[in-house]
C-alpha positions as semicolon CSV with decimal commas, in nm:
position;residue;x (nm);y (nm);z (nm)
1;M;3,245;1,873;3,306
2;S;3,597;1,852;3,170
3;R;3,903;1,749;3,363
4;L;4,104;2,021;3,533
5;P;4,432;2,103;3,360
6;R;4,764;2,123;3,546
7;V;4,858;2,492;3,550
8;S;5,096;2,718;3,735
9;G;4,982;3,012;3,942
10;R;5,092;3,260;3,676
11;E;4,906;3,072;3,399
12;C;4,597;3,083;3,619
13;V;4,637;3,459;3,673
14;R;4,666;3,521;3,295
15;A;4,345;3,323;3,233
16;L;4,158;3,509;3,508
17;Q;4,274;3,844;3,370
18;K;4,116;3,748;3,037
19;A;3,793;3,689;3,234
20;G;3,797;4,050;3,358
21;L;3,978;4,026;3,691
22;C;4,272;4,259;3,749
23;E;4,568;4,227;3,984
24;K;4,501;4,425;4,299
25;R;4,816;4,348;4,498
26;R;5,074;4,084;4,589
27;E;5,145;3,955;4,936
28;G;5,443;3,724;4,955
29;S;5,381;3,437;4,714
30;H;5,009;3,515;4,667
31;I;4,848;3,729;4,396
32;I;4,514;3,893;4,477
33;L;4,284;3,954;4,180
34;R;3,960;4,150;4,190
35;R;3,660;4,233;3,972
36;D;3,401;4,494;4,073
37;A;3,091;4,393;3,875
38;P;2,989;4,124;3,951
39;F;3,214;4,134;4,256
40;A;3,476;3,863;4,283
41;Q;3,804;3,855;4,475
42;V;4,040;3,563;4,427
43;V;4,373;3,474;4,589
44;V;4,607;3,275;4,363
45;P;4,926;3,120;4,506
46;D;5,227;3,185;4,279
47;H;5,335;2,819;4,270
48;K;5,484;2,613;3,988
49;E;5,179;2,387;3,989
50;L;4,845;2,441;4,162
51;D;4,670;2,151;4,333
52;R;4,345;2,049;4,168
53;G;4,134;2,133;4,473
54;T;4,292;2,478;4,502
55;L;4,238;2,544;4,131
56;R;3,875;2,430;4,152
57;G;3,816;2,670;4,444
58;I;3,976;2,959;4,254
59;I;3,757;2,891;3,950
60;R;3,444;2,876;4,171
61;Q;3,532;3,204;4,349
62;A;3,583;3,374;4,011
63;G;3,232;3,271;3,907
64;L;3,348;3,056;3,614
65;S;3,289;2,697;3,512
66;V;3,577;2,459;3,446
67;D;3,498;2,464;3,073
68;E;3,500;2,846;3,064
69;F;3,833;2,850;3,249
70;C;3,988;2,596;3,009
71;A;3,878;2,809;2,713
72;L;4,062;3,108;2,862
73;L;4,395;2,920;2,892
């Protein structure tokens, strides 16, 4: 398993969009992304830098591995 990169919320959203998730809506400083098949819904905070634990949870909810996520960046 590779080390998690330091990314912003918007960089994370761009990578997840490449993985097939699309932006459903925005609520305050949070961006909600969704994919229908296989179903996944992810909430990404629009921060300058995401904490590693938060990023790891987002990657897990999206159904990706850390290596797959890094390849999408």
